[in-house]
mmCIF file of C-alpha atoms and ligand atoms in Angstrom:
data_model
loop_
_atom_site.group_PDB
_atom_site.id
_atom_site.type_symbol
_atom_site.label_atom_id
_atom_site.label_comp_id
_atom_site.label_asym_id
_atom_site.label_seq_id
_atom_site.Cartn_x
_atom_site.Cartn_y
_atom_site.Cartn_z
ATOM 1 C CA UNK Y 1 0.000 0.000 0.000
ATOM 2 C CA UNK Y 2 1.389 3.417 -0.802
ATOM 3 C CA UNK Y 3 -0.034 6.904 -0.692
ATOM 4 C CA UNK Y 4 1.056 9.616 -3.076
ATOM 5 C CA UNK Y 5 0.029 13.168 -3.736
ATOM 6 C CA UNK Y 6 -2.327 13.654 -6.666
ATOM 7 C CA UNK Y 7 0.148 15.705 -8.722
ATOM 8 C CA UNK Y 8 2.748 12.922 -8.439
ATOM 9 C CA UNK Y 9 0.155 10.274 -9.256
ATOM 10 C CA UNK Y 10 -0.825 12.010 -12.494
ATOM 11 C CA UNK Y 11 2.820 12.607 -13.375
ATOM 12 C CA UNK Y 12 3.632 8.907 -12.828
ATOM 13 C CA UNK Y 13 0.806 7.966 -15.205
ATOM 14 C CA UNK Y 14 2.311 10.098 -17.985
ATOM 15 C CA UNK Y 15 -0.050 13.066 -17.927
ATOM 16 C CA UNK Y 16 2.754 15.642 -17.866
ATOM 17 C CA UNK Y 17 5.237 17.307 -15.562
ATOM 18 C CA UNK Y 18 4.336 17.641 -11.906
ATOM 19 C CA UNK Y 19 3.809 21.374 -12.384
ATOM 20 C CA UNK Y 20 1.510 20.827 -15.346
ATOM 21 C CA UNK Y 21 -0.445 18.148 -13.438
ATOM 22 C CA UNK Y 22 -0.760 20.496 -10.427
ATOM 23 C CA UNK Y 23 -2.263 23.118 -12.766
ATOM 24 C CA UNK Y 24 -4.755 20.629 -14.202
ATOM 25 C CA UNK Y 25 -5.801 19.722 -10.671
ATOM 26 C CA UNK Y 26 -6.098 23.367 -9.565
ATOM 27 C CA UNK Y 27 -8.199 24.055 -12.680
ATOM 28 C CA UNK Y 28 -10.716 21.409 -11.546
ATOM 29 C CA UNK Y 29 -9.985 18.935 -14.368
ATOM 30 C CA UNK Y 30 -9.471 15.939 -12.078
ATOM 31 C CA UNK Y 31 -12.035 14.071 -10.039
ATOM 32 C CA UNK Y 32 -11.902 11.049 -7.791
ATOM 33 C CA UNK Y 33 -15.015 9.075 -6.873
ATOM 34 C CA UNK Y 34 -17.119 11.680 -8.654
ATOM 35 C CA UNK Y 35 -15.683 14.586 -6.594
ATOM 36 C CA UNK Y 36 -13.507 17.264 -8.168
ATOM 37 C CA UNK Y 37 -10.197 17.501 -6.278
ATOM 38 C CA UNK Y 38 -8.440 20.861 -6.583
ATOM 39 C CA UNK Y 39 -5.682 20.294 -3.998
ATOM 40 C CA UNK Y 40 -2.708 18.864 -5.892
ATOM 41 C CA UNK Y 41 -1.004 17.876 -2.617
ATOM 42 C CA UNK Y 42 -3.950 15.749 -1.426
ATOM 43 C CA UNK Y 43 -2.637 12.196 -0.933
ATOM 44 C CA UNK Y 44 -4.390 9.047 -2.161
ATOM 45 C CA UNK Y 45 -3.762 5.364 -1.868
ATOM 46 C CA UNK Y 46 -2.577 4.417 -5.357
ATOM 47 C CA UNK Y 47 -3.622 0.760 -5.392
ATOM 48 C CA UNK Y 48 -6.857 0.486 -7.373
ATOM 49 C CA UNK Y 49 -7.217 4.283 -7.564
ATOM 50 C CA UNK Y 50 -9.469 5.543 -10.330
ATOM 51 C CA UNK Y 51 -9.356 9.147 -11.432
ATOM 52 C CA UNK Y 52 -11.161 11.081 -14.118
ATOM 53 C CA UNK Y 53 -9.296 13.577 -16.258
ATOM 54 C CA UNK Y 54 -10.972 15.583 -19.010
ATOM 55 C CA UNK Y 55 -13.985 13.302 -18.610
ATOM 56 C CA UNK Y 56 -12.074 10.055 -19.128
ATOM 57 C CA UNK Y 57 -11.575 7.597 -16.275
ATOM 58 C CA UNK Y 58 -8.209 5.889 -15.733
ATOM 59 C CA UNK Y 59 -7.010 3.332 -13.204
ATOM 60 C CA UNK Y 60 -3.631 3.926 -11.557
ATOM 61 C CA UNK Y 61 -1.090 1.385 -12.840
ATOM 62 C CA UNK Y 62 2.427 1.132 -11.534
ATOM 63 C CA UNK Y 63 3.363 -0.356 -14.889
ATOM 64 C CA UNK Y 64 1.400 -1.001 -18.041
ATOM 65 C CA UNK Y 65 1.461 -4.229 -20.049
ATOM 66 C CA UNK Y 66 -0.137 -3.840 -23.431
ATOM 67 C CA UNK Y 67 -0.963 -6.052 -26.391
ATOM 68 C CA UNK Y 68 -1.365 -4.283 -29.719
ATOM 69 C CA UNK Y 69 -2.727 -5.774 -32.927
ATOM 70 C CA UNK Y 70 -0.127 -4.057 -35.083
ATOM 71 C CA UNK Y 71 -1.256 -2.984 -38.529
ATOM 72 C CA UNK Y 72 1.149 -2.818 -41.472
ATOM 73 C CA UNK Y 73 2.932 0.473 -42.143
ATOM 74 C CA UNK Y 74 3.809 1.276 -38.532
ATOM 75 C CA UNK Y 75 7.387 1.231 -37.251
ATOM 76 C CA UNK Y 76 8.502 -0.153 -33.905
ATOM 77 C CA UNK Y 77 11.580 2.050 -33.676
ATOM 78 C CA UNK Y 78 11.763 4.903 -31.159
ATOM 79 C CA UNK Y 79 12.437 7.400 -33.901
ATOM 80 C CA UNK Y 80 10.316 6.237 -36.819
ATOM 81 C CA UNK Y 81 11.513 7.571 -40.144
ATOM 82 C CA UNK Y 82 9.244 6.364 -42.973
ATOM 83 C CA UNK Y 83 5.995 5.415 -41.249
ATOM 84 C CA UNK Y 84 4.246 6.456 -38.041
ATOM 85 C CA UNK Y 85 5.476 4.769 -34.866
ATOM 86 C CA UNK Y 86 3.419 2.134 -33.050
ATOM 87 C CA UNK Y 87 3.227 4.445 -30.027
ATOM 88 C CA UNK Y 88 0.989 6.732 -32.040
ATOM 89 C CA UNK Y 89 -1.683 4.007 -31.788
ATOM 90 C CA UNK Y 90 -1.779 4.338 -27.983
ATOM 91 C CA UNK Y 91 -3.041 7.173 -25.757
ATOM 92 C CA UNK Y 92 -0.343 9.854 -25.669
ATOM 93 C CA UNK Y 93 0.453 9.535 -21.966
ATOM 94 C CA UNK Y 94 1.969 6.096 -22.598
ATOM 95 C CA UNK Y 95 4.886 7.528 -24.586
ATOM 96 C CA UNK Y 96 5.528 9.970 -21.734
ATOM 97 C CA UNK Y 97 5.787 7.108 -19.270
ATOM 98 C CA UNK Y 98 8.295 5.440 -21.575
ATOM 99 C CA UNK Y 99 6.157 2.600 -22.873
ATOM 100 C CA UNK Y 100 8.097 0.793 -25.586
ATOM 101 C CA UNK Y 101 7.687 -2.228 -27.809
ATOM 102 C CA UNK Y 102 9.012 -5.545 -26.518
ATOM 103 C CA UNK Y 103 11.265 -6.508 -29.403
ATOM 104 C CA UNK Y 104 10.374 -5.389 -32.886
ATOM 105 C CA UNK Y 105 8.168 -6.294 -35.783
ATOM 106 C CA UNK Y 106 9.077 -5.014 -39.234
ATOM 107 C CA UNK Y 107 7.005 -2.097 -40.506
ATOM 108 C CA UNK Y 108 5.123 -4.423 -42.875
ATOM 109 C CA UNK Y 109 4.595 -7.224 -40.317
ATOM 110 C CA UNK Y 110 1.179 -7.353 -38.649
ATOM 111 C CA UNK Y 111 -0.085 -8.970 -35.474
ATOM 112 C CA UNK Y 112 0.706 -9.375 -31.803
ATOM 113 C CA UNK Y 113 3.099 -6.799 -30.359
ATOM 114 C CA UNK Y 114 3.697 -6.440 -26.624
ATOM 115 C CA UNK Y 115 4.447 -3.051 -25.148
ATOM 116 C CA UNK Y 116 5.358 -2.024 -21.618
ATOM 117 C CA UNK Y 117 7.144 0.482 -19.392
ATOM 118 C CA UNK Y 118 8.407 -2.271 -17.074
ATOM 119 C CA UNK Y 119 12.093 -2.787 -17.855
ATOM 120 C CA UNK Y 120 12.244 -6.114 -16.026
ATOM 121 C CA UNK Y 121 9.327 -7.469 -18.054
ATOM 122 C CA UNK Y 122 10.789 -6.186 -21.337
ATOM 123 C CA UNK Y 123 14.128 -7.742 -20.542
ATOM 124 C CA UNK Y 124 12.628 -11.082 -19.497
ATOM 125 C CA UNK Y 125 10.430 -11.293 -22.585
ATOM 126 C CA UNK Y 126 13.300 -10.419 -24.908
ATOM 127 C CA UNK Y 127 15.858 -12.697 -23.310
ATOM 128 C CA UNK Y 128 17.012 -15.452 -25.683
ATOM 129 C CA UNK Y 129 17.547 -17.661 -22.621
ATOM 130 C CA UNK Y 130 13.795 -17.916 -22.048
ATOM 131 C CA UNK Y 131 13.142 -19.613 -25.412
ATOM 132 C CA UNK Y 132 9.675 -18.089 -25.680
ATOM 133 C CA UNK Y 133 8.059 -19.456 -28.836
ATOM 134 C CA UNK Y 134 6.577 -16.975 -31.267
ATOM 135 C CA UNK Y 135 4.118 -18.102 -33.911
ATOM 136 C CA UNK Y 136 4.153 -16.459 -37.342
ATOM 137 C CA UNK Y 137 2.002 -16.981 -40.406
ATOM 138 C CA UNK Y 138 4.060 -16.238 -43.498
ATOM 139 C CA UNK Y 139 2.665 -15.778 -46.996
ATOM 140 C CA UNK Y 140 5.103 -16.899 -49.656
ATOM 141 C CA UNK Y 141 5.671 -15.903 -53.265
ATOM 142 C CA UNK Y 142 6.532 -19.415 -54.428
ATOM 143 C CA UNK Y 143 4.296 -22.318 -53.384
ATOM 144 C CA UNK Y 144 5.018 -23.988 -50.032
ATOM 145 C CA UNK Y 145 6.539 -27.428 -50.581
ATOM 146 C CA UNK Y 146 7.366 -30.285 -48.203
ATOM 147 C CA UNK Y 147 11.045 -29.563 -49.016
ATOM 148 C CA UNK Y 148 10.691 -25.958 -47.875
ATOM 149 C CA UNK Y 149 9.124 -27.086 -44.596
ATOM 150 C CA UNK Y 150 11.880 -29.679 -44.132
ATOM 151 C CA UNK Y 151 14.584 -27.073 -44.790
ATOM 152 C CA UNK Y 152 13.126 -24.654 -42.245
ATOM 153 C CA UNK Y 153 12.858 -27.420 -39.659
ATOM 154 C CA UNK Y 154 16.360 -28.688 -40.397
ATOM 155 C CA UNK Y 155 17.940 -25.228 -40.132
ATOM 156 C CA UNK Y 156 19.127 -22.693 -42.676
ATOM 157 C CA UNK Y 157 22.349 -20.733 -42.656
ATOM 158 C CA UNK Y 158 21.904 -16.967 -42.522
ATOM 159 C CA UNK Y 159 24.556 -14.442 -43.351
ATOM 160 C CA UNK Y 160 26.133 -13.164 -40.071
ATOM 161 C CA UNK Y 161 24.802 -16.075 -38.008
ATOM 162 C CA UNK Y 162 27.448 -18.529 -36.841
ATOM 163 C CA UNK Y 163 25.175 -21.573 -36.929
ATOM 164 C CA UNK Y 164 22.056 -22.511 -38.878
ATOM 165 C CA UNK Y 165 18.715 -21.366 -37.476
ATOM 166 C CA UNK Y 166 15.815 -23.792 -37.373
ATOM 167 C CA UNK Y 167 12.079 -23.455 -36.804
ATOM 168 C CA UNK Y 168 10.704 -25.158 -33.693
ATOM 169 C CA UNK Y 169 7.705 -26.271 -35.721
ATOM 170 C CA UNK Y 170 6.634 -25.469 -39.235
ATOM 171 C CA UNK Y 171 3.656 -26.589 -41.262
ATOM 172 C CA UNK Y 172 1.854 -25.699 -44.430
ATOM 173 C CA UNK Y 173 -1.397 -23.721 -44.002
ATOM 174 C CA UNK Y 174 -2.225 -23.596 -47.709
ATOM 175 C CA UNK Y 175 -0.400 -23.471 -51.037
ATOM 176 C CA UNK Y 176 1.164 -20.077 -50.254
ATOM 177 C CA UNK Y 177 1.090 -19.921 -46.465
ATOM 178 C CA UNK Y 178 2.980 -21.581 -43.677
ATOM 179 C CA UNK Y 179 2.912 -21.361 -39.926
ATOM 180 C CA UNK Y 180 6.364 -21.174 -38.434
ATOM 181 C CA UNK Y 181 7.319 -21.140 -34.761
ATOM 182 C CA UNK Y 182 10.621 -19.555 -33.727
ATOM 183 C CA UNK Y 183 12.296 -19.248 -30.377
ATOM 184 C CA UNK Y 184 14.890 -16.684 -31.401
ATOM 185 C CA UNK Y 185 14.178 -13.130 -32.517
ATOM 186 C CA UNK Y 186 16.918 -12.327 -34.985
ATOM 187 C CA UNK Y 187 16.637 -9.372 -37.331
ATOM 188 C CA UNK Y 188 14.143 -10.155 -40.160
ATOM 189 C CA UNK Y 189 14.460 -13.781 -39.126
ATOM 190 C CA UNK Y 190 11.398 -15.279 -40.834
ATOM 191 C CA UNK Y 191 11.961 -13.373 -44.058
ATOM 192 C CA UNK Y 192 15.649 -14.226 -44.126
ATOM 193 C CA UNK Y 193 15.017 -17.896 -43.363
ATOM 194 C CA UNK Y 194 12.485 -18.116 -46.191
ATOM 195 C CA UNK Y 195 14.887 -16.358 -48.564
ATOM 196 C CA UNK Y 196 17.703 -18.705 -47.527
ATOM 197 C CA UNK Y 197 15.402 -21.630 -48.299
ATOM 198 C CA UNK Y 198 14.777 -20.262 -51.806
ATOM 199 C CA UNK Y 199 11.363 -18.656 -51.331
ATOM 200 C CA UNK Y 200 10.213 -15.091 -50.613
ATOM 201 C CA UNK Y 201 7.966 -13.821 -47.836
ATOM 202 C CA UNK Y 202 5.306 -11.463 -49.181
ATOM 203 C CA UNK Y 203 3.388 -10.944 -45.914
ATOM 204 C CA UNK Y 204 4.036 -11.792 -42.286
ATOM 205 C CA UNK Y 205 1.718 -11.932 -39.282
ATOM 206 C CA UNK Y 206 2.536 -12.816 -35.658
ATOM 207 C CA UNK Y 207 -0.404 -14.706 -34.183
ATOM 208 C CA UNK Y 208 0.919 -15.880 -30.814
ATOM 209 C CA UNK Y 209 3.640 -15.360 -28.186
ATOM 210 C CA UNK Y 210 4.075 -18.199 -25.697
ATOM 211 C CA UNK Y 211 0.503 -19.323 -25.115
ATOM 212 C CA UNK Y 212 -1.016 -15.879 -25.636
ATOM 213 C CA UNK Y 213 -3.033 -15.893 -28.848
ATOM 214 C CA UNK Y 214 -3.883 -12.651 -30.601
ATOM 215 C CA UNK Y 215 -7.263 -14.072 -31.666
ATOM 216 C CA UNK Y 216 -8.231 -14.643 -28.023
ATOM 217 C CA UNK Y 217 -7.797 -10.924 -27.323
ATOM 218 C CA UNK Y 218 -10.453 -9.903 -29.859
ATOM 219 C CA UNK Y 219 -8.514 -6.870 -31.073
ATOM 220 C CA UNK Y 220 -9.198 -5.359 -34.474
ATOM 221 C CA UNK Y 221 -6.126 -4.111 -36.369
ATOM 222 C CA UNK Y 222 -4.706 -1.065 -34.606
ATOM 223 C CA UNK Y 223 -6.532 -1.836 -31.342
ATOM 224 C CA UNK Y 224 -4.785 -2.500 -28.042
ATOM 225 C CA UNK Y 225 -5.662 -3.807 -24.587
ATOM 226 C CA UNK Y 226 -4.058 -4.083 -21.159
ATOM 227 C CA UNK Y 227 -2.743 -7.524 -20.259
ATOM 228 C CA UNK Y 228 -3.674 -8.719 -16.791
ATOM 229 C CA UNK Y 229 -1.636 -11.108 -14.674
ATOM 230 C CA UNK Y 230 -3.276 -14.248 -16.053
ATOM 231 C CA UNK Y 231 -2.573 -13.191 -19.638
ATOM 232 C CA UNK Y 232 1.030 -12.290 -18.766
ATOM 233 C CA UNK Y 233 1.472 -15.722 -17.232
ATOM 234 C CA UNK Y 234 0.580 -17.213 -20.649
ATOM 235 C CA UNK Y 235 3.507 -15.381 -22.205
ATOM 236 C CA UNK Y 236 6.074 -17.268 -20.231
ATOM 237 C CA UNK Y 237 4.822 -20.757 -20.926
ATOM 238 C CA UNK Y 238 5.283 -22.733 -24.106
HETATM 239 N N1 URA J 1 10.718 -12.092 -38.690
HETATM 240 C C1 URA J 1 10.749 -11.173 -39.679
HETATM 241 O O1 URA J 1 11.330 -11.379 -40.727
HETATM 242 N N2 URA J 1 10.093 -9.995 -39.464
HETATM 243 C C2 URA J 1 9.396 -9.725 -38.344
HETATM 244 O O2 URA J 1 8.802 -8.652 -38.230
HETATM 245 C C3 URA J 1 9.382 -10.691 -37.325
HETATM 246 C C4 URA J 1 10.051 -11.875 -37.523
#
């Protein structure tokens, strides 16, 4: 249990500097339990706290854990250059509290992207030691053949990688689509593996991380949701 003053609470949630938040409070923009609070130094228990700002109600969160259904033509980099950044799909206070993507999807890759401001979580999810499986559906230019599947399962040599990289599982979905499960997250890994096996990836979608399935979240493209503890627990398991 911890109490904090309202200006610090709003600042911690990404709504601006402490001074700016104190002004919002003094201006009567913030209410708690239906009551406008104008004293920025009033202290509140943060756990479970709900506050309303500009008519929208938010729950205090020490950290945020987010799943985004990433559309194509959004970049995961911090300083996007050719397309808008994925952070532009979230409420603006999240960027201010340093929410960032967990790993990266290419600008043209769609599907499940995790985002958080919890460094420990980001590190754990990105760690190669955890072997967290990630499921991709790749559309291919040339037809999918049993040989292609066998090559991807057996391992293909990529430029700059000391040893061949193999899919954990791989199977044909239809004539031009395969589902491939990887445990590593090397740069352009699916596309490079398909190229090394003599095919070409024309579209890529991430459908699952660990046991967390994008479909189960019911998010339309571009939509996001918070992940609760039970959903985060699915991320770790394989
Ligand atoms: N592999 C790729 O080639 N691109 C991605 O975005 C993710 C995995």
